[in-house]
mmCIF file of C-alpha atoms in Angstrom:
data_model
loop_
_atom_site.group_PDB
_atom_site.id
_atom_site.type_symbol
_atom_site.label_atom_id
_atom_site.label_comp_id
_atom_site.label_asym_id
_atom_site.label_seq_id
_atom_site.Cartn_x
_atom_site.Cartn_y
_atom_site.Cartn_z
ATOM 1 C CA GLN N 1 -12.372 7.846 -11.745
ATOM 2 C CA LYS N 2 -10.833 4.512 -10.251
ATOM 3 C CA GLU N 3 -7.513 4.668 -8.446
ATOM 4 C CA VAL N 4 -6.438 1.422 -10.283
ATOM 5 C CA GLU N 5 -7.322 0.881 -14.116
ATOM 6 C CA GLN N 6 -6.810 -2.562 -15.781
ATOM 7 C CA ASP N 7 -6.980 -3.484 -19.070
ATOM 8 C CA PRO N 8 -10.204 -5.358 -19.199
ATOM 9 C CA GLY N 9 -9.677 -7.998 -21.728
ATOM 10 C CA PRO N 10 -10.653 -10.742 -22.170
ATOM 11 C CA LEU N 11 -7.480 -11.920 -23.731
ATOM 12 C CA SER N 12 -7.127 -14.976 -26.021
ATOM 13 C CA VAL N 13 -3.730 -15.954 -27.226
ATOM 14 C CA PRO N 14 -2.209 -19.609 -28.445
ATOM 15 C CA GLU N 15 -0.069 -21.781 -26.640
ATOM 16 C CA GLY N 16 3.447 -20.392 -26.251
ATOM 17 C CA ALA N 17 2.717 -16.706 -26.946
ATOM 18 C CA ILE N 18 3.969 -13.610 -24.853
ATOM 19 C CA VAL N 19 1.245 -12.184 -22.720
ATOM 20 C CA SER N 20 1.242 -8.698 -21.528
ATOM 21 C CA LEU N 21 -1.065 -7.537 -18.719
ATOM 22 C CA ASN N 22 -1.358 -4.044 -17.806
ATOM 23 C CA CYS N 23 -2.507 -1.398 -15.067
ATOM 24 C CA THR N 24 -2.491 2.109 -14.574
ATOM 25 C CA TYR N 25 -3.067 4.037 -11.455
ATOM 26 C CA SER N 26 -3.564 7.569 -10.107
ATOM 27 C CA ASN N 27 -2.433 7.641 -6.375
ATOM 28 C CA SER N 28 1.352 8.287 -6.574
ATOM 29 C CA ALA N 29 1.347 7.069 -2.921
ATOM 30 C CA PHE N 30 1.523 3.527 -4.215
ATOM 31 C CA GLN N 31 4.796 1.795 -3.305
ATOM 32 C CA TYR N 32 3.941 -1.897 -3.333
ATOM 33 C CA PHE N 33 2.627 -3.266 -6.547
ATOM 34 C CA MET N 34 1.381 -6.917 -6.711
ATOM 35 C CA TRP N 35 -0.142 -9.331 -9.257
ATOM 36 C CA TYR N 36 -2.350 -12.082 -8.404
ATOM 37 C CA ARG N 37 -3.759 -15.067 -10.255
ATOM 38 C CA GLN N 38 -7.368 -16.178 -9.546
ATOM 39 C CA TYR N 39 -8.656 -19.365 -11.088
ATOM 40 C CA SER N 40 -12.567 -19.513 -11.449
ATOM 41 C CA ARG N 41 -14.063 -19.611 -7.955
ATOM 42 C CA LYS N 42 -10.969 -19.824 -6.296
ATOM 43 C CA GLY N 43 -9.155 -17.281 -4.038
ATOM 44 C CA PRO N 44 -6.352 -14.966 -5.431
ATOM 45 C CA GLU N 45 -2.885 -16.497 -5.502
ATOM 46 C CA LEU N 46 -0.070 -14.177 -4.973
ATOM 47 C CA LEU N 47 2.207 -14.133 -8.239
ATOM 48 C CA MET N 48 4.626 -11.135 -7.935
ATOM 49 C CA TYR N 49 5.381 -8.643 -5.412
ATOM 50 C CA THR N 50 7.583 -5.705 -6.127
ATOM 51 C CA TYR N 51 8.341 -2.376 -4.127
ATOM 52 C CA SER N 52 8.838 0.868 -6.096
ATOM 53 C CA SER N 53 10.001 0.949 -9.615
ATOM 54 C CA GLY N 54 12.039 -1.675 -11.432
ATOM 55 C CA ASN N 55 11.576 -5.110 -12.755
ATOM 56 C CA LYS N 56 11.426 -8.338 -11.226
ATOM 57 C CA GLU N 57 11.445 -11.743 -12.873
ATOM 58 C CA ASP N 58 10.182 -15.251 -11.521
ATOM 59 C CA GLY N 59 10.550 -18.194 -13.972
ATOM 60 C CA ARG N 60 8.427 -17.300 -16.978
ATOM 61 C CA PHE N 61 6.710 -14.193 -15.154
ATOM 62 C CA THR N 62 8.122 -10.783 -15.216
ATOM 63 C CA ALA N 63 6.684 -7.703 -13.533
ATOM 64 C CA GLN N 64 7.780 -4.177 -14.497
ATOM 65 C CA VAL N 65 6.781 -0.903 -12.619
ATOM 66 C CA ASP N 66 7.218 2.457 -14.049
ATOM 67 C CA LYS N 67 6.118 4.912 -11.262
ATOM 68 C CA SER N 68 6.964 7.953 -13.260
ATOM 69 C CA SER N 69 4.287 6.935 -15.677
ATOM 70 C CA LYS N 70 2.147 5.319 -13.083
ATOM 71 C CA TYR N 71 2.088 2.109 -15.025
ATOM 72 C CA ILE N 72 2.763 -1.550 -14.227
ATOM 73 C CA SER N 73 2.985 -4.777 -16.257
ATOM 74 C CA LEU N 74 2.865 -8.389 -16.057
ATOM 75 C CA PHE N 75 4.658 -10.407 -18.663
ATOM 76 C CA ILE N 76 4.155 -14.399 -19.136
ATOM 77 C CA ARG N 77 6.687 -16.000 -21.536
ATOM 78 C CA ASP N 78 5.691 -19.196 -23.338
ATOM 79 C CA SER N 79 2.216 -19.034 -22.275
ATOM 80 C CA GLN N 80 0.646 -22.591 -21.208
ATOM 81 C CA PRO N 81 -3.054 -23.364 -21.032
ATOM 82 C CA SER N 82 -2.667 -23.795 -17.278
ATOM 83 C CA ASP N 83 -2.091 -20.046 -17.360
ATOM 84 C CA SER N 84 -5.785 -19.454 -18.286
ATOM 85 C CA ALA N 85 -7.083 -17.540 -15.466
ATOM 86 C CA THR N 86 -7.991 -13.851 -14.360
ATOM 87 C CA TYR N 87 -4.920 -11.796 -13.222
ATOM 88 C CA LEU N 88 -5.303 -9.173 -10.792
ATOM 89 C CA CYS N 89 -3.006 -6.113 -10.170
ATOM 90 C CA ALA N 90 -3.123 -4.713 -6.703
ATOM 91 C CA MET N 91 -1.115 -2.076 -4.956
ATOM 92 C CA SER N 92 -0.982 -0.383 -1.526
ATOM 93 C CA SER N 93 0.892 2.666 -0.102
ATOM 94 C CA ASN N 94 3.792 2.926 2.124
ATOM 95 C CA THR N 95 1.685 4.168 5.003
ATOM 96 C CA ASN N 96 -0.801 1.555 5.123
ATOM 97 C CA ALA N 97 0.653 -1.435 3.642
ATOM 98 C CA GLY N 98 -2.209 -3.486 4.743
ATOM 99 C CA LYS N 99 -5.120 -1.981 2.634
ATOM 100 C CA SER N 100 -4.533 -3.056 -1.298
ATOM 101 C CA THR N 101 -6.429 -1.436 -4.133
ATOM 102 C CA PHE N 102 -7.430 -4.013 -6.639
ATOM 103 C CA GLY N 103 -7.815 -3.522 -10.565
ATOM 104 C CA ASP N 104 -10.829 -5.414 -11.779
ATOM 105 C CA GLY N 105 -8.949 -7.977 -13.530
ATOM 106 C CA THR N 106 -8.076 -9.437 -16.904
ATOM 107 C CA THR N 107 -9.159 -12.678 -18.053
ATOM 108 C CA LEU N 108 -6.620 -14.825 -19.874
ATOM 109 C CA THR N 109 -7.366 -17.791 -21.980
ATOM 110 C CA VAL N 110 -4.376 -19.820 -23.521
ATOM 111 C CA LYS N 111 -5.580 -21.863 -26.480
ATOM 112 C CA PRO N 112 -3.626 -25.279 -26.788
ATOM 113 C CA ASN I 1 1.557 -25.869 6.677
ATOM 114 C CA ALA I 2 -2.073 -24.591 6.532
ATOM 115 C CA GLY I 3 -2.760 -21.367 4.653
ATOM 116 C CA VAL I 4 -5.733 -18.951 5.179
ATOM 117 C CA MET I 5 -8.673 -20.741 5.899
ATOM 118 C CA GLN I 6 -12.130 -19.564 5.625
ATOM 119 C CA ASN I 7 -15.602 -21.197 6.650
ATOM 120 C CA PRO I 8 -18.125 -21.736 5.530
ATOM 121 C CA ARG I 9 -17.112 -22.037 1.700
ATOM 122 C CA HIS I 10 -20.771 -21.490 0.724
ATOM 123 C CA LEU I 11 -23.406 -19.824 2.790
ATOM 124 C CA VAL I 12 -27.141 -19.510 1.809
ATOM 125 C CA ARG I 13 -29.334 -16.976 3.789
ATOM 126 C CA ARG I 14 -32.639 -15.620 3.390
ATOM 127 C CA ARG I 15 -33.230 -11.880 3.391
ATOM 128 C CA GLY I 16 -33.277 -10.603 6.941
ATOM 129 C CA GLN I 17 -31.164 -13.402 8.427
ATOM 130 C CA GLU I 18 -27.665 -12.890 9.757
ATOM 131 C CA ALA I 19 -24.234 -14.194 8.075
ATOM 132 C CA ARG I 20 -21.070 -15.109 9.957
ATOM 133 C CA LEU I 21 -18.050 -15.488 8.033
ATOM 134 C CA ARG I 22 -14.872 -16.954 9.660
ATOM 135 C CA CYS I 23 -11.067 -16.459 8.714
ATOM 136 C CA SER I 24 -8.280 -18.039 10.366
ATOM 137 C CA PRO I 25 -5.028 -16.473 9.242
ATOM 138 C CA MET I 26 -1.836 -18.287 8.416
ATOM 139 C CA LYS I 27 0.205 -19.356 11.096
ATOM 140 C CA GLY I 28 2.188 -16.506 12.364
ATOM 141 C CA HIS I 29 0.119 -13.773 10.712
ATOM 142 C CA SER I 30 -1.578 -11.337 12.936
ATOM 143 C CA HIS I 31 -2.794 -9.027 10.336
ATOM 144 C CA VAL I 32 -6.255 -9.868 8.679
ATOM 145 C CA TYR I 33 -8.057 -8.202 5.881
ATOM 146 C CA TRP I 34 -11.603 -8.575 4.114
ATOM 147 C CA TYR I 35 -12.306 -8.154 0.937
ATOM 148 C CA ARG I 36 -15.612 -8.341 -1.295
ATOM 149 C CA GLN I 37 -15.849 -9.559 -4.921
ATOM 150 C CA LEU I 38 -18.812 -9.251 -7.064
ATOM 151 C CA PRO I 39 -19.263 -11.078 -10.293
ATOM 152 C CA GLU I 40 -16.726 -9.927 -13.004
ATOM 153 C CA GLU I 41 -15.366 -7.420 -10.656
ATOM 154 C CA GLY I 42 -12.069 -7.088 -8.764
ATOM 155 C CA LEU I 43 -11.653 -7.311 -5.182
ATOM 156 C CA LYS I 44 -13.010 -4.160 -2.899
ATOM 157 C CA PHE I 45 -11.195 -3.634 0.334
ATOM 158 C CA MET I 46 -13.559 -3.763 3.318
ATOM 159 C CA VAL I 47 -11.566 -3.766 6.656
ATOM 160 C CA TYR I 48 -8.349 -4.364 8.182
ATOM 161 C CA LEU I 49 -7.790 -5.830 11.563
ATOM 162 C CA GLN I 50 -4.972 -6.985 14.028
ATOM 163 C CA LYS I 51 -5.585 -8.947 16.975
ATOM 164 C CA GLU I 52 -8.437 -7.021 18.984
ATOM 165 C CA ASN I 53 -8.271 -3.942 17.021
ATOM 166 C CA ILE I 54 -9.652 -2.653 13.685
ATOM 167 C CA ILE I 55 -7.146 -0.730 11.977
ATOM 168 C CA ASP I 56 -9.213 0.655 8.735
ATOM 169 C CA GLU I 57 -12.714 -0.059 8.249
ATOM 170 C CA SER I 58 -12.952 2.632 5.394
ATOM 171 C CA GLY I 59 -14.405 0.171 3.043
ATOM 172 C CA MET I 60 -17.064 -1.082 5.484
ATOM 173 C CA PRO I 61 -20.790 -0.342 4.955
ATOM 174 C CA LYS I 62 -21.979 2.173 7.622
ATOM 175 C CA GLU I 63 -24.837 -0.448 8.642
ATOM 176 C CA ARG I 64 -25.327 -3.960 9.026
ATOM 177 C CA PHE I 65 -21.601 -4.759 8.793
ATOM 178 C CA SER I 66 -19.182 -5.600 11.634
ATOM 179 C CA ALA I 67 -15.852 -7.360 12.054
ATOM 180 C CA GLU I 68 -13.863 -8.526 14.959
ATOM 181 C CA PHE I 69 -10.451 -10.392 15.270
ATOM 182 C CA PRO I 70 -10.556 -11.394 18.893
ATOM 183 C CA LYS I 71 -7.206 -12.478 20.968
ATOM 184 C CA GLU I 72 -8.227 -16.103 20.526
ATOM 185 C CA GLY I 73 -10.000 -17.569 17.611
ATOM 186 C CA PRO I 74 -10.805 -16.570 13.985
ATOM 187 C CA SER I 75 -11.570 -13.366 12.564
ATOM 188 C CA ILE I 76 -15.580 -12.833 12.175
ATOM 189 C CA LEU I 77 -16.996 -10.745 9.470
ATOM 190 C CA ARG I 78 -20.803 -10.378 10.526
ATOM 191 C CA ILE I 79 -23.428 -9.156 8.069
ATOM 192 C CA GLN I 80 -26.920 -8.546 9.832
ATOM 193 C CA GLN I 81 -30.410 -8.387 8.088
ATOM 194 C CA VAL I 82 -28.887 -9.544 4.731
ATOM 195 C CA VAL I 83 -30.079 -8.325 1.405
ATOM 196 C CA ARG I 84 -29.956 -9.782 -2.063
ATOM 197 C CA GLY I 85 -27.257 -7.057 -2.651
ATOM 198 C CA ASP I 86 -24.972 -8.555 -0.232
ATOM 199 C CA SER I 87 -24.700 -11.657 -2.327
ATOM 200 C CA ALA I 88 -20.938 -11.934 -3.356
ATOM 201 C CA ALA I 89 -17.551 -13.803 -2.740
ATOM 202 C CA TYR I 90 -16.009 -12.630 0.585
ATOM 203 C CA PHE I 91 -12.268 -13.089 0.773
ATOM 204 C CA CYS I 92 -10.160 -13.082 3.783
ATOM 205 C CA ALA I 93 -6.243 -12.247 3.511
ATOM 206 C CA SER I 94 -3.553 -12.367 6.295
ATOM 207 C CA SER I 95 -0.165 -10.990 6.352
ATOM 208 C CA SER I 96 2.636 -10.608 8.796
ATOM 209 C CA GLY I 97 2.539 -7.055 8.328
ATOM 210 C CA ALA I 98 5.359 -6.883 5.584
ATOM 211 C CA GLY I 99 3.094 -5.939 2.862
ATOM 212 C CA GLU I 100 2.329 -9.357 1.149
ATOM 213 C CA GLN I 101 -1.228 -10.693 1.502
ATOM 214 C CA PHE I 102 -2.038 -14.298 1.007
ATOM 215 C CA PHE I 103 -5.668 -15.096 0.395
ATOM 216 C CA GLY I 104 -8.274 -17.945 1.658
ATOM 217 C CA PRO I 105 -10.683 -19.575 -0.636
ATOM 218 C CA GLY I 106 -13.268 -17.246 -0.161
ATOM 219 C CA THR I 107 -16.828 -17.501 1.377
ATOM 220 C CA ARG I 108 -19.752 -17.477 -1.375
ATOM 221 C CA LEU I 109 -22.649 -15.978 0.174
ATOM 222 C CA THR I 110 -25.983 -16.173 -1.546
ATOM 223 C CA VAL I 111 -29.053 -14.478 -0.047
ATOM 224 C CA LEU I 112 -32.446 -15.514 -1.417
#
């Protein structure tokens, strides 16, 4: 069983829709939770970075962490065609913040 | 304000040759991480280095792969006697040690 499981997708939504991207994990030591966006043939771009449980909002993006359920989500409001990309969740433990464990990614397409 | 730099961006090698991938971290960052990404998969951790030290190499294959981050110059990921299964995108990330990792554009290695 993988330490981090991510909804595989692909996901296709109309422009303006609310998008929900989700990951579950099994390692209770994870304390730092990240979401990256990766365009085709590019490097991952850090979108959201949260520590422990709770919500964090940045513009159209909201990250949620529920440590009791070992479940994290990224919500995208008013989705745009430019949001079309692969979204990767990642997490790391408190003792070794350097090593991140990634989900396999969810590919999102936002249709105009 | 240069980000993480990687070169070459594309590298083609024949089976049995050596591949050298270079990574220059963001200014002020002394922590470097290497990840490998196979098609349609997430990023898999390989190695975590600080200047002149390997902190965690738990993701490195036992043979043919090595990494260094010298006092001066970029970090190097070296793959000896490459095989077709080594074909992948190799990403480098850097951080200040606070947890957030910033990725470079990657090196796409093709082994013929």
